Coordinates of C-alpha atoms in Angstrom, one line a residue:
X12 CA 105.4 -85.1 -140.6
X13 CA 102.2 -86.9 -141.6
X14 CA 102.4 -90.4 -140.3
X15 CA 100.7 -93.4 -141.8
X16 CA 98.7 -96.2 -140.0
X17 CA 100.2 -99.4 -140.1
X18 CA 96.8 -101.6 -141.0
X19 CA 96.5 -105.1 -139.5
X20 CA 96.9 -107.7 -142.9
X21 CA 100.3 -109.3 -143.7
X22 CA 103.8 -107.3 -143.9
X23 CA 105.1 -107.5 -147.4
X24 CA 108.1 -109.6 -146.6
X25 CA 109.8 -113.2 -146.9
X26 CA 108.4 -114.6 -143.6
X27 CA 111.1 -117.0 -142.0
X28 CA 108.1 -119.0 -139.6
X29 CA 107.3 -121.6 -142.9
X30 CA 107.2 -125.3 -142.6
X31 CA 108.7 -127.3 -145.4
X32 CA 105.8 -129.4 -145.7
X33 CA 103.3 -127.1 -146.2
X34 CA 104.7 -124.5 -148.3
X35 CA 105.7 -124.7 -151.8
X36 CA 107.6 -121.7 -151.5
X37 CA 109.4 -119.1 -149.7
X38 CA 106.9 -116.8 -150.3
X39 CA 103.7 -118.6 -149.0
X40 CA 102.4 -118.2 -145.7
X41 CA 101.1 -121.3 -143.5
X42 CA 97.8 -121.9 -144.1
X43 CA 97.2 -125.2 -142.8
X44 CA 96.0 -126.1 -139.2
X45 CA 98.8 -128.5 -138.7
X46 CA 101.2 -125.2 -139.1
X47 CA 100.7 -124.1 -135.8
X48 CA 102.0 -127.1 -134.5
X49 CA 105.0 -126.8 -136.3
X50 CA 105.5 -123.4 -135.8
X51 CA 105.0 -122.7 -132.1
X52 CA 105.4 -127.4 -131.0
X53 CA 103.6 -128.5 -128.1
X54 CA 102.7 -125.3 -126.3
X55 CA 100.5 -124.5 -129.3
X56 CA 99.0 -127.6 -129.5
X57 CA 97.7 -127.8 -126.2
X58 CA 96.8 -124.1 -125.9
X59 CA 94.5 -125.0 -128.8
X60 CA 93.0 -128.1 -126.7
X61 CA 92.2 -126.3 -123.7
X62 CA 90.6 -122.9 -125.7
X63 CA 89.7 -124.0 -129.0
X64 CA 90.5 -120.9 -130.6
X65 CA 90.3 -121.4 -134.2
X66 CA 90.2 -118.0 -136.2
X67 CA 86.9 -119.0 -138.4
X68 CA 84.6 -119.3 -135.9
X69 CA 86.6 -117.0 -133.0
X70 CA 87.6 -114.5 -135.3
X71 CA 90.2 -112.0 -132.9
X72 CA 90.0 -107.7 -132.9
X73 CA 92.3 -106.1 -134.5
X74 CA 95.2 -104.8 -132.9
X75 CA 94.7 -101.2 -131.0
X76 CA 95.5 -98.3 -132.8
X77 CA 97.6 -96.8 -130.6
X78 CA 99.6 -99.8 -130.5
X79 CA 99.9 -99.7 -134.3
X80 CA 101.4 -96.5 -133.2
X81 CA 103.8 -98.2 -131.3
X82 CA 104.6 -100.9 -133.5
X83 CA 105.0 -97.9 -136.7
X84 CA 107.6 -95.9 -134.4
X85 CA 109.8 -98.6 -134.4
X86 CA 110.0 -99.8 -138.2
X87 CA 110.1 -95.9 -138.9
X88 CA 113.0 -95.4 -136.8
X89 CA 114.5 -98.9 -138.9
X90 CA 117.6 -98.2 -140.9
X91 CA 117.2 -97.7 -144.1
X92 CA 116.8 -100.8 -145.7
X93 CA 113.2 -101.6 -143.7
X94 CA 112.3 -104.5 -145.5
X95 CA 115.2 -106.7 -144.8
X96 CA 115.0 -105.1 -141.4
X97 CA 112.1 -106.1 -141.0
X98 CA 112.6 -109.5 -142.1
X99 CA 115.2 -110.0 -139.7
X100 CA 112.9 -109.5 -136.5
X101 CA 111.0 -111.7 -137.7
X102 CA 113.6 -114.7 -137.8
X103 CA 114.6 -113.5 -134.7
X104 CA 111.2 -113.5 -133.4
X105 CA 110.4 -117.4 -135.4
X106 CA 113.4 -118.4 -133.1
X107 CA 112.2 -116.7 -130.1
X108 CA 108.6 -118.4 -130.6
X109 CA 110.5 -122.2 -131.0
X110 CA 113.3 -121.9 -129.1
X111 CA 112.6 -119.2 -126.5
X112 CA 115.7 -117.1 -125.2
X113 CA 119.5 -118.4 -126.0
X114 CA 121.3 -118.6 -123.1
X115 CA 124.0 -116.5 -125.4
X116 CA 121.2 -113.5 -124.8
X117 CA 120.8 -113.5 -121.2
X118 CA 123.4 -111.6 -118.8
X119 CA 123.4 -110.8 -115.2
X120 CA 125.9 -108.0 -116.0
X121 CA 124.8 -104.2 -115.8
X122 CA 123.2 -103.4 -118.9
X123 CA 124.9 -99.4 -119.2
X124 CA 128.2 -101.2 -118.8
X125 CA 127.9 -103.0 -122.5
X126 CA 128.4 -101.4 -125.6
X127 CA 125.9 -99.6 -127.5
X128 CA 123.8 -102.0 -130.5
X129 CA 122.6 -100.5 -133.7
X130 CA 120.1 -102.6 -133.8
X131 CA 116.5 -101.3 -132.1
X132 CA 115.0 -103.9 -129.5
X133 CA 111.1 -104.6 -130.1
X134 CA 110.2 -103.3 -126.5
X135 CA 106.4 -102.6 -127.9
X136 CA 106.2 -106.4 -128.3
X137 CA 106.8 -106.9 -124.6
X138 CA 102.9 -106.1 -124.7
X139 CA 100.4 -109.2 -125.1
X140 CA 98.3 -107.7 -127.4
X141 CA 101.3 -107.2 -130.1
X142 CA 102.8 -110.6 -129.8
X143 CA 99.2 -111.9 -130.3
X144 CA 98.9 -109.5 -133.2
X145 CA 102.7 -110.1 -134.6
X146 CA 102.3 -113.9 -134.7
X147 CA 99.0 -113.6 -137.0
X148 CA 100.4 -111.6 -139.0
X149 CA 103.7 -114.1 -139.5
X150 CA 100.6 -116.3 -141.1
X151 CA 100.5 -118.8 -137.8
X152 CA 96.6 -119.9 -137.6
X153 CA 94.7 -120.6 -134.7
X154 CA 96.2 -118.0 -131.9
X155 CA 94.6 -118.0 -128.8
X156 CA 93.7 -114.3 -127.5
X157 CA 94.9 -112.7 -125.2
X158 CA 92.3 -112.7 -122.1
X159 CA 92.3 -116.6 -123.2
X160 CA 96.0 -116.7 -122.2
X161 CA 95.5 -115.1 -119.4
X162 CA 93.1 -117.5 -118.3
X163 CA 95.1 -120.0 -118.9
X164 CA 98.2 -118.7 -117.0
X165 CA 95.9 -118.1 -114.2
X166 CA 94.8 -121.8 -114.4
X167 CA 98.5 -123.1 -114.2
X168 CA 99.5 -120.5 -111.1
X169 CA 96.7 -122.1 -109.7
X170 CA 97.8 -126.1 -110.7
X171 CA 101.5 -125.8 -110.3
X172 CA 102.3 -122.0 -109.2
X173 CA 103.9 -120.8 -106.1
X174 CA 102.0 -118.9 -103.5
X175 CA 103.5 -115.9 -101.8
X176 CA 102.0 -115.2 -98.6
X177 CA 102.0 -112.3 -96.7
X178 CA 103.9 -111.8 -93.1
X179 CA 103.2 -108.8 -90.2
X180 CA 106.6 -108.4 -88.6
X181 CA 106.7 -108.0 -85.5
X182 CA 107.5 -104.0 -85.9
X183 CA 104.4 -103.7 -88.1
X184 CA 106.5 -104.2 -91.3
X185 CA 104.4 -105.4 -94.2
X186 CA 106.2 -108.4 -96.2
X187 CA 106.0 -111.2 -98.3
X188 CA 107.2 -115.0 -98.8
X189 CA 107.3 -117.4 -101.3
X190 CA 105.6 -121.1 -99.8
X191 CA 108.4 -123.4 -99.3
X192 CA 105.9 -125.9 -99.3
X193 CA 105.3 -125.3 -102.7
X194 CA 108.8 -124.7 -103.9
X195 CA 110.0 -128.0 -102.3
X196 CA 107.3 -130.0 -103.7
X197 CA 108.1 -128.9 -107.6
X198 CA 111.7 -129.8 -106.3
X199 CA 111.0 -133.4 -105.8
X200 CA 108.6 -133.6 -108.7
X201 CA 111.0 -132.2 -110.9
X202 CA 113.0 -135.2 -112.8
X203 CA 116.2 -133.1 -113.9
X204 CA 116.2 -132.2 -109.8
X205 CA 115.3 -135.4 -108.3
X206 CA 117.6 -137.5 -110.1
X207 CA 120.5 -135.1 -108.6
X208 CA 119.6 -135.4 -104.7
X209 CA 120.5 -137.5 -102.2
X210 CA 118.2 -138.5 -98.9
X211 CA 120.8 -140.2 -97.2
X212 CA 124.2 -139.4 -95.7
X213 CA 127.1 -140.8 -97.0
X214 CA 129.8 -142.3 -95.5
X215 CA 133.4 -142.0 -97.9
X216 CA 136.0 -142.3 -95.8
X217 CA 136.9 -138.6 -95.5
X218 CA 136.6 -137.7 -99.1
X219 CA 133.8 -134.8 -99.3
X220 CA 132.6 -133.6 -102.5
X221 CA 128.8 -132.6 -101.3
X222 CA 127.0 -132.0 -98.0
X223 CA 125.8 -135.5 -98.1
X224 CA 129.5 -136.7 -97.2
X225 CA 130.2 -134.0 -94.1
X226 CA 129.8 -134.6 -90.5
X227 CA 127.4 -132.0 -90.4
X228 CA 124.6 -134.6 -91.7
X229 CA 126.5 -137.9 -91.1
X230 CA 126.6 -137.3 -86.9
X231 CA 125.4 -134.0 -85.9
X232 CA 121.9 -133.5 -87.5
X233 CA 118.8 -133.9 -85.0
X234 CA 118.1 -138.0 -86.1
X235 CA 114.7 -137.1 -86.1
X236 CA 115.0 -134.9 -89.3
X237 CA 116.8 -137.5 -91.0
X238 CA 115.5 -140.2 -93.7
X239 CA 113.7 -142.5 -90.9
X240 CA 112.4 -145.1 -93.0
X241 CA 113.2 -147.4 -96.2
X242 CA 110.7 -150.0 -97.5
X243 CA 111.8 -153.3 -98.5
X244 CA 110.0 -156.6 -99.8
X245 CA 109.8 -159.6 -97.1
X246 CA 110.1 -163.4 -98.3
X247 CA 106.1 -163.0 -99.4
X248 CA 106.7 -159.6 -101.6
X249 CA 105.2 -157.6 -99.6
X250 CA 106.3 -154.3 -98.7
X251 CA 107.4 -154.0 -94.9
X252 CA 108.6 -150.1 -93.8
X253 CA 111.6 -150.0 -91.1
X254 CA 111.5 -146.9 -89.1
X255 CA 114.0 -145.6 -86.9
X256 CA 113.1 -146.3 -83.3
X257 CA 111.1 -149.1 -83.5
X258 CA 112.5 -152.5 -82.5
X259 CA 113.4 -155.2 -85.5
X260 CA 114.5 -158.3 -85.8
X261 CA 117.5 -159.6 -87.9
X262 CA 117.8 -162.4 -89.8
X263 CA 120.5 -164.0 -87.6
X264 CA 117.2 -163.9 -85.0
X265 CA 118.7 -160.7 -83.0
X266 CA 116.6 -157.6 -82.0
X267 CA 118.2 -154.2 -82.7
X268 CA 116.7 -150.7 -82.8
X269 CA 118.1 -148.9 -85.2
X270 CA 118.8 -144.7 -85.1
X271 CA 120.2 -143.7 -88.2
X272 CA 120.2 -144.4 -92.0
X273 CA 123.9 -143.8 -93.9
X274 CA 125.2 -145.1 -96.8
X275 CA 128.8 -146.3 -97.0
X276 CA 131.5 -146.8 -99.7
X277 CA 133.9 -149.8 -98.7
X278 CA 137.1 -150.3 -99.8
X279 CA 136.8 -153.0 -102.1
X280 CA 133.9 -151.8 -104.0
X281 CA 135.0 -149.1 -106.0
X282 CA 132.0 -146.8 -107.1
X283 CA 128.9 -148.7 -105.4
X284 CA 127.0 -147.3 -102.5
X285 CA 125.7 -150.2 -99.4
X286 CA 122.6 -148.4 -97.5
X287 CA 123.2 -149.4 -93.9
X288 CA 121.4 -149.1 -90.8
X289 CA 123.7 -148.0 -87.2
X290 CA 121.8 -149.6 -84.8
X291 CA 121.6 -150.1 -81.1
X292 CA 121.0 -153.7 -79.5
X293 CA 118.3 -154.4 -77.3
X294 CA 117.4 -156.6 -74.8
X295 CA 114.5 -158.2 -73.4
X296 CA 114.0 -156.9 -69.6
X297 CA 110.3 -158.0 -68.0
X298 CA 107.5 -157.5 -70.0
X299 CA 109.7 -154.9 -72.0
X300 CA 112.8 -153.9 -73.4
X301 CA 115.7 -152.0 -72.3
X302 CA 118.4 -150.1 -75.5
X303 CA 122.0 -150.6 -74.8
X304 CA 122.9 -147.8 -76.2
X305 CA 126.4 -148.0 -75.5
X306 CA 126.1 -151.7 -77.7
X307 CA 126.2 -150.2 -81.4
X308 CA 126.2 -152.3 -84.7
X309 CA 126.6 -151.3 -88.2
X310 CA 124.2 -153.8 -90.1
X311 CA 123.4 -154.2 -93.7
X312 CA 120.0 -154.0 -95.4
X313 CA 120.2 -157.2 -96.2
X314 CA 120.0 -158.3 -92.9
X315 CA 116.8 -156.6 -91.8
X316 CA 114.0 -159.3 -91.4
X317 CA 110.8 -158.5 -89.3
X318 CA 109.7 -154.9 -89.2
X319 CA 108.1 -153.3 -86.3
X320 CA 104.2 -154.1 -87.1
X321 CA 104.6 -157.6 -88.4
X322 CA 106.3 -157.8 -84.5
X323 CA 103.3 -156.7 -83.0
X324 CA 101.3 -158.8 -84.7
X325 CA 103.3 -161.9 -83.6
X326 CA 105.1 -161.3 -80.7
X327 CA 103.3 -163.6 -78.1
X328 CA 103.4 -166.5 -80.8
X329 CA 107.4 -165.6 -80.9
X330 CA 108.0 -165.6 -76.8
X331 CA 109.2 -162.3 -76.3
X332 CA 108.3 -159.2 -74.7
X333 CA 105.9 -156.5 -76.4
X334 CA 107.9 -154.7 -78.8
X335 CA 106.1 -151.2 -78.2
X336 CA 106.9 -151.7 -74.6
X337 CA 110.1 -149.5 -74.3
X338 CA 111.2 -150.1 -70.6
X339 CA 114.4 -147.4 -71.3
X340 CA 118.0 -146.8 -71.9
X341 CA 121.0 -148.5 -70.6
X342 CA 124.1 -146.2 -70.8
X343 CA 127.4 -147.3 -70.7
X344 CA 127.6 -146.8 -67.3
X345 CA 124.6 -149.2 -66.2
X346 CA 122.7 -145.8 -65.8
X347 CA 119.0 -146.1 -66.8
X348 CA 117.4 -143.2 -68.9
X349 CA 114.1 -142.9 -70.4
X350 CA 112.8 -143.1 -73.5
X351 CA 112.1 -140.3 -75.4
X352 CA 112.6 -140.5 -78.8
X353 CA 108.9 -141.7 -80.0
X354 CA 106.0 -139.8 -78.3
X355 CA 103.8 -143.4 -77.8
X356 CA 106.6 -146.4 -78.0
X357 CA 103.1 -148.6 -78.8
X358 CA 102.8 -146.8 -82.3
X359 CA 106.5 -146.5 -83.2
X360 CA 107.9 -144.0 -84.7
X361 CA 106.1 -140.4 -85.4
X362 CA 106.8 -139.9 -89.0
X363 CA 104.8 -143.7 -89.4
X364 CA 101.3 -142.4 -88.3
X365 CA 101.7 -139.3 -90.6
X366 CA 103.5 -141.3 -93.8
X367 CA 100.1 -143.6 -93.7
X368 CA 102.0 -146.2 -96.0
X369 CA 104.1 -143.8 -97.8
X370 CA 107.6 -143.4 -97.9
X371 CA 109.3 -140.5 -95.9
X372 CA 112.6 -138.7 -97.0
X373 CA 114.5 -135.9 -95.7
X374 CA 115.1 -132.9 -97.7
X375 CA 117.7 -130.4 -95.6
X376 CA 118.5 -126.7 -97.3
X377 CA 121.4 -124.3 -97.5
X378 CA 119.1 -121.1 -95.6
X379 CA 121.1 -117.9 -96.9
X380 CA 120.3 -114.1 -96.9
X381 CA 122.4 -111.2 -97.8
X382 CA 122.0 -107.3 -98.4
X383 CA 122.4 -106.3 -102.2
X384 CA 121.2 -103.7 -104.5
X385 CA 119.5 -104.8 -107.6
X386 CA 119.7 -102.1 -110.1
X387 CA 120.9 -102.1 -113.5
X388 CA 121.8 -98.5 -112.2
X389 CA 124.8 -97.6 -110.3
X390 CA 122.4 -96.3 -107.4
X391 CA 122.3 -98.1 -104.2
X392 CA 119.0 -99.9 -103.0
X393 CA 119.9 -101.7 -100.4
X394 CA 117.6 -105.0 -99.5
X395 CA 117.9 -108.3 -98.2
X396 CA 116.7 -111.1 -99.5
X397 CA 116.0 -114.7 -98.6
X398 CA 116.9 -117.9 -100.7
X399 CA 117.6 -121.5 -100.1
X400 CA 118.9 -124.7 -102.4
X401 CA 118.6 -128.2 -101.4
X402 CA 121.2 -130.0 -99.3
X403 CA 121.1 -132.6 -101.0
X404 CA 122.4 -131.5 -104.4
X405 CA 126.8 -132.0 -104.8
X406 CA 128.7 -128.6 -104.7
X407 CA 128.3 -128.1 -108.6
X408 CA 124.9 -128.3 -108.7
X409 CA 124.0 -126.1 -105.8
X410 CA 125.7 -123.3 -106.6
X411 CA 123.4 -123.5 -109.9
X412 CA 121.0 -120.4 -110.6
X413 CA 118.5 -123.2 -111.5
X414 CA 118.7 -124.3 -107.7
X415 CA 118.8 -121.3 -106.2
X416 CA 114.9 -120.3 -104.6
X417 CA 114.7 -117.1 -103.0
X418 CA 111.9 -117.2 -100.1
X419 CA 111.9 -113.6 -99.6
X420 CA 112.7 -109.7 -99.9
X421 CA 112.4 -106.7 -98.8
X422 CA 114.3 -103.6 -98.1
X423 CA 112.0 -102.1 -95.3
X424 CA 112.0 -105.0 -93.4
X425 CA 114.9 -106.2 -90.7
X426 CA 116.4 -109.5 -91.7
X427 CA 115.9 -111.1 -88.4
X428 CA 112.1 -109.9 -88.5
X429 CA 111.8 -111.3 -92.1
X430 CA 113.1 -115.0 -91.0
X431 CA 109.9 -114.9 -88.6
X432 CA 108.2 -115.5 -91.4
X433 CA 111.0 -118.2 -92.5
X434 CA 111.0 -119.7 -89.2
X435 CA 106.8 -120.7 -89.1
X436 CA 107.1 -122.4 -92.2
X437 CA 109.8 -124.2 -91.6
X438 CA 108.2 -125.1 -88.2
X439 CA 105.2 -126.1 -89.8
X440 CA 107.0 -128.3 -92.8
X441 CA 109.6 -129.9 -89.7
X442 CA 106.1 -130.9 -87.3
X443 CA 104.2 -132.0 -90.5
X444 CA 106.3 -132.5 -93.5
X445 CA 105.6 -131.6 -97.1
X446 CA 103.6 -133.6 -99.6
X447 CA 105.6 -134.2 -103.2
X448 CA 105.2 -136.2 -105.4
X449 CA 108.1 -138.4 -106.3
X450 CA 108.9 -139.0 -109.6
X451 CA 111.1 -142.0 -109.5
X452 CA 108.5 -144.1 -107.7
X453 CA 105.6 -142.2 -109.1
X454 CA 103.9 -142.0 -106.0
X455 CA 103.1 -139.2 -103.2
X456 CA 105.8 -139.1 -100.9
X457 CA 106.6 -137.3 -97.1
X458 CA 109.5 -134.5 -96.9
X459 CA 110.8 -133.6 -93.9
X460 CA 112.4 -130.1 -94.1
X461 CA 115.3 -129.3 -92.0
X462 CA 118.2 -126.5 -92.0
X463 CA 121.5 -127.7 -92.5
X464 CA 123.1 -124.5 -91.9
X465 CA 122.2 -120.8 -92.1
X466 CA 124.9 -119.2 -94.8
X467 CA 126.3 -115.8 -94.8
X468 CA 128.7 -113.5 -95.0
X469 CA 130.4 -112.6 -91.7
X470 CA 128.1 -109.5 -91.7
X471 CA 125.3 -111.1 -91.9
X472 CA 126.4 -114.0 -89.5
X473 CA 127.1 -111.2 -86.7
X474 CA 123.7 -109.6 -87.2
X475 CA 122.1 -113.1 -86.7
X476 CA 123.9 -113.6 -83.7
X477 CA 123.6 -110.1 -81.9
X478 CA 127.1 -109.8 -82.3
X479 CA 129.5 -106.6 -82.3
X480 CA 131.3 -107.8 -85.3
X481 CA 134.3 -106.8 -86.8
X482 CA 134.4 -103.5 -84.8
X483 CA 134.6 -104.7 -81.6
X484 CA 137.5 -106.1 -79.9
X485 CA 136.6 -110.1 -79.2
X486 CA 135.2 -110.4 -83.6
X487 CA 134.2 -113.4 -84.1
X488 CA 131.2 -114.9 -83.0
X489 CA 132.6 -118.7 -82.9
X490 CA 135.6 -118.2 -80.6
X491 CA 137.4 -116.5 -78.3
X492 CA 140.0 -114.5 -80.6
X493 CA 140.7 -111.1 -80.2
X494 CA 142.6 -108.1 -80.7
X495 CA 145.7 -106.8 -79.0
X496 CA 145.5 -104.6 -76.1
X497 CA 146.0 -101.6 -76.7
X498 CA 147.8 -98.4 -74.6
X499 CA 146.2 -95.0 -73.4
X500 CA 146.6 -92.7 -76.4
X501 CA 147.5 -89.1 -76.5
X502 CA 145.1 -86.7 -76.1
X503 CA 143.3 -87.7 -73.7
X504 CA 141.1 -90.7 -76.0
X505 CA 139.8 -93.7 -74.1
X506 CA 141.4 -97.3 -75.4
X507 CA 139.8 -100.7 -75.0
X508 CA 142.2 -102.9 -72.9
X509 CA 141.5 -106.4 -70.3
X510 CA 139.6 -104.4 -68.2
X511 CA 137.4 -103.0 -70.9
X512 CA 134.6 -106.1 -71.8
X513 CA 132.6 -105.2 -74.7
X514 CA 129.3 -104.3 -73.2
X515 CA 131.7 -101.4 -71.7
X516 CA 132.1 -99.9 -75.1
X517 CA 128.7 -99.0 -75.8
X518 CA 129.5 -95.9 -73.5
X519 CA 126.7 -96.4 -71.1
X520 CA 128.3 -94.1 -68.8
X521 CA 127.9 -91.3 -71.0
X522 CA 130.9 -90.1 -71.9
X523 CA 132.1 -90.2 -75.6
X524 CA 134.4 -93.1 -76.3
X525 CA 136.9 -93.7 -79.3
X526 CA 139.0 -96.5 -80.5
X527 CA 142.1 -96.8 -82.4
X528 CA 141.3 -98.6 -85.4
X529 CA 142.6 -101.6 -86.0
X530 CA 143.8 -104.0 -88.9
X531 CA 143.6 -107.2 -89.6
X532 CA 147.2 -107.9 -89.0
X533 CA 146.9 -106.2 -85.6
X534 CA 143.7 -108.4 -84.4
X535 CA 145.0 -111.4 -85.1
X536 CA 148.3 -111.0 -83.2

């Protein structure tokens, strides 16, 4: 069978991609430069600013032939009607163009599982070159080529993209990691993101609807990967900074050092949030002074007068010790310990020296990694991957696909040897913090990245832990539960009992061992 060439002009069809003012009729093409705008909206338009494209001076190739080829195989293998066909990619491929996938077309489901389509899928315009070819030929004007996109997707990776970098592990495995650098900083720049987290724990009394209301952050998390600062305007309206750790004074003329930021929902205000400081009192003690740690106060913003640098300014006009001059702490047995949460008590706290002026948030993440497959096929290919969501976003939102970051992959590579990789950037971003840029305040901002808590299946949990997991007799790596004891079988089988621990059953003496299998019902008895 002879096969014709498709030539690159204008399909004979009704073209759907037409803008009502610019055409007097159905069957007119855009001609004017302001088409393009209304055709492809914003991403046109600027794509025309940055490579000033136009076709009458930068006239573009013609398509390939032996993409022609590709393109002619699939309206020859149309139904019979090509025409209308044909005119029906098109709209599909006008709305593709404005409105990009519909969330109606997207499915995580396995794609041999669904039922078969008559209709024939455009995979030859997966290719650059045809979509740049299709979309001239659907009349839009001033299309960019292809090596100019190209450039200019290289330009964004480079602006706002996220760099993968590559890890040695420590068995000579070669893999790779997403920066979480990078990923968190688009996070907080992000306005449908930020306007969703929380930086501070929050105190509900008892009712927990995100991580932000759990113990786990109100009492338990290291305070010096919490939120350690907020700024507020003194009676001049300037902006002072109060740290955690550095001595203050109160508007009622007390000192106080405070050591963690919560917010709290009274009683008798339904719906509104109070940002309060739990502090410790201190007292002045020679030249110094000495935290009473066992002397703690819950005190209001509102209260906070004198930061820690407008004290050092004025302390010997004030009468009182040096504030940088932490002598130690008291406990509430008279017991004396020293101070150790600031490296130089003179400078205050750590994160004020790096912040420079800038404000300082925390930003903890749900760490998670679990083996899946990944095909469409029914094949197994085991791998493990890496991903993390922010902390600070409430239940709904976090268990979001638009949250969810993976860090890394890898089906070669050992989980625990992958999270090496994990672990130095999170050292790096918990010593130095992240830069972001906030866009509430729009201004550059600190991040302080922390692990809330490493999620997994119990699996995974016992390979973290070098634990014998469910197949050994003590199962669970939290407690001390374990299965029933069980008798000498017959046959002559050796049984786990008391006297058996669990580094016993690894046969180290050499003989064969074998264990009765158990159930779930039987372990927990």
């Amino acid at each position: 069978m002879h096969r014709r060439r498709l030539q690159p002009v204008p399909l004979p069809f009704q073209t759907s991609i037409q803008s009502s003012t610019s055409l007097s009729s159905a069957n007119d093409l855009p001609t004017t430069s302001s088409a393009a705008n209304v055709v492809m909206g914003p991403l046109m338009h600027t794509l025309q600013e940055l490579i000033s494209t136009h076709t009458e001076s930068h006239p573009q190739s013609p398509l390939p032939s032996h993409l022609y080829d590709n393109l002619f195989t699939q309206i020859e293998l149309a139904p019979p009607h090509k025409e209308a066909f044909v005119q029906h990619l098109s709209q599909n491929f006008q709305d593709y163009l404005v409105s990009g996938i519909s969330p109606e077309d997207v499915s995580d489901e396995d794609s041999s599982n669904g039922e078969p389509v008559d209709d024939i899928s455009l995979h030859s315009m997966q290719s650059p070159e045809v979509i740049s070819w299709a979309v001239r030929v659907l009349g839009v004007p001033d299309v960019p080529s292809v090596a100019s996109m190209k450039n200019v997707q290289k330009m964004l990776d480079a602006i706002c993209g996220v760099r993968t970098l590559q890890n040695h592990g420590a068995l000579g495995h070669v893999y790779y990691t997403n920066s979480l650098e990078d990923i968190v900083s688009q996070e907080m720049a992000n306005p449908y993101v930020h306007s969703r987290l929380s930086f501070y724990p929050l105190d509900a009394n008892g009712y927990v609807d995100s991580a932000s209301n759990a113990l786990r952050w109100l009492q338990e998390l290291d305070p010096n990967l919490t939120t350690p600062m907020i700024q507020l305007e003194n009676e001049s309206g300037f902006r002072e900074d109060f740290y955690l750790f550095e001595p203050c004074r109160l508007s009622s003329g007390d000192y106080c050092m405070p050591y963690w930021w919560i917010k709290r929902i009274h009683a008798d205000m339904v719906g509104k949030e109070e940002l309060v400081r739990l502090t410790w009192q201190i007292h002045p003690h020679g030249d110094g002074w000495v935290v009473a740690s066992a002397e703690q106060r819950t005190i209001p913003i509102s209260e906070f007068a004198t930061s820690f640098l407008t004290l050092k300014q004025s302390y010997k006009a004030g009468s009182i010790p040096d504030p940088g001059n932490i002598v130690g702490i008291q406990d509430a047995h008279g017991g004396f310990l020293p101070w150790t949460y600031t490296s130089d008590p003179q400078k205050g706290n750590n994160w004020r020296q790096k912040a420079d002026g800038h404000c300082v948030y925390a930003f903890p993440i749900w760490l998670y990694c679990d083996d899946t497959s990944g095909n469409k096929s029914k094949k197994w290919n085991k791998h493990n991957s890496f991903l993390f969501t922010a902390a600070g976003l409430n239940c709904q939102d976090a268990h979001a696909q638009y949250h969810v970051h993976f860090l890394a992959t890898s089906n070669i590579t050992p989980p625990l040897k992958m999270l090496d990789g994990i672990v130095e950037q999170l050292e790096k971003d918990e010593t130095h913090g992240i830069w972001s840029y906030d866009f509430e305040t729009k201004e550059m901002v600190l991040l302080i990245v922390s692990v809330l808590a490493m999620l997994g299946d119990n699996l995974m949990q016992s390979e973290f832990a070098c634990h014998v997991g469910f197949m050994g007799k003590l199962f669970c790596h939290c407690c001390f539960v374990k299965g029933k004891d069980q008798e000498q079988q017959p046959g002559g089988l050796r049984i786990a009992t008391d006297n058996a621990s669990v580094s016993s059953d690894s046969g180290s003496d050499g003989s064969a061992q074998r264990f009765k299998p158990e159930t779930i019902q039987d372990m927990v008895q």
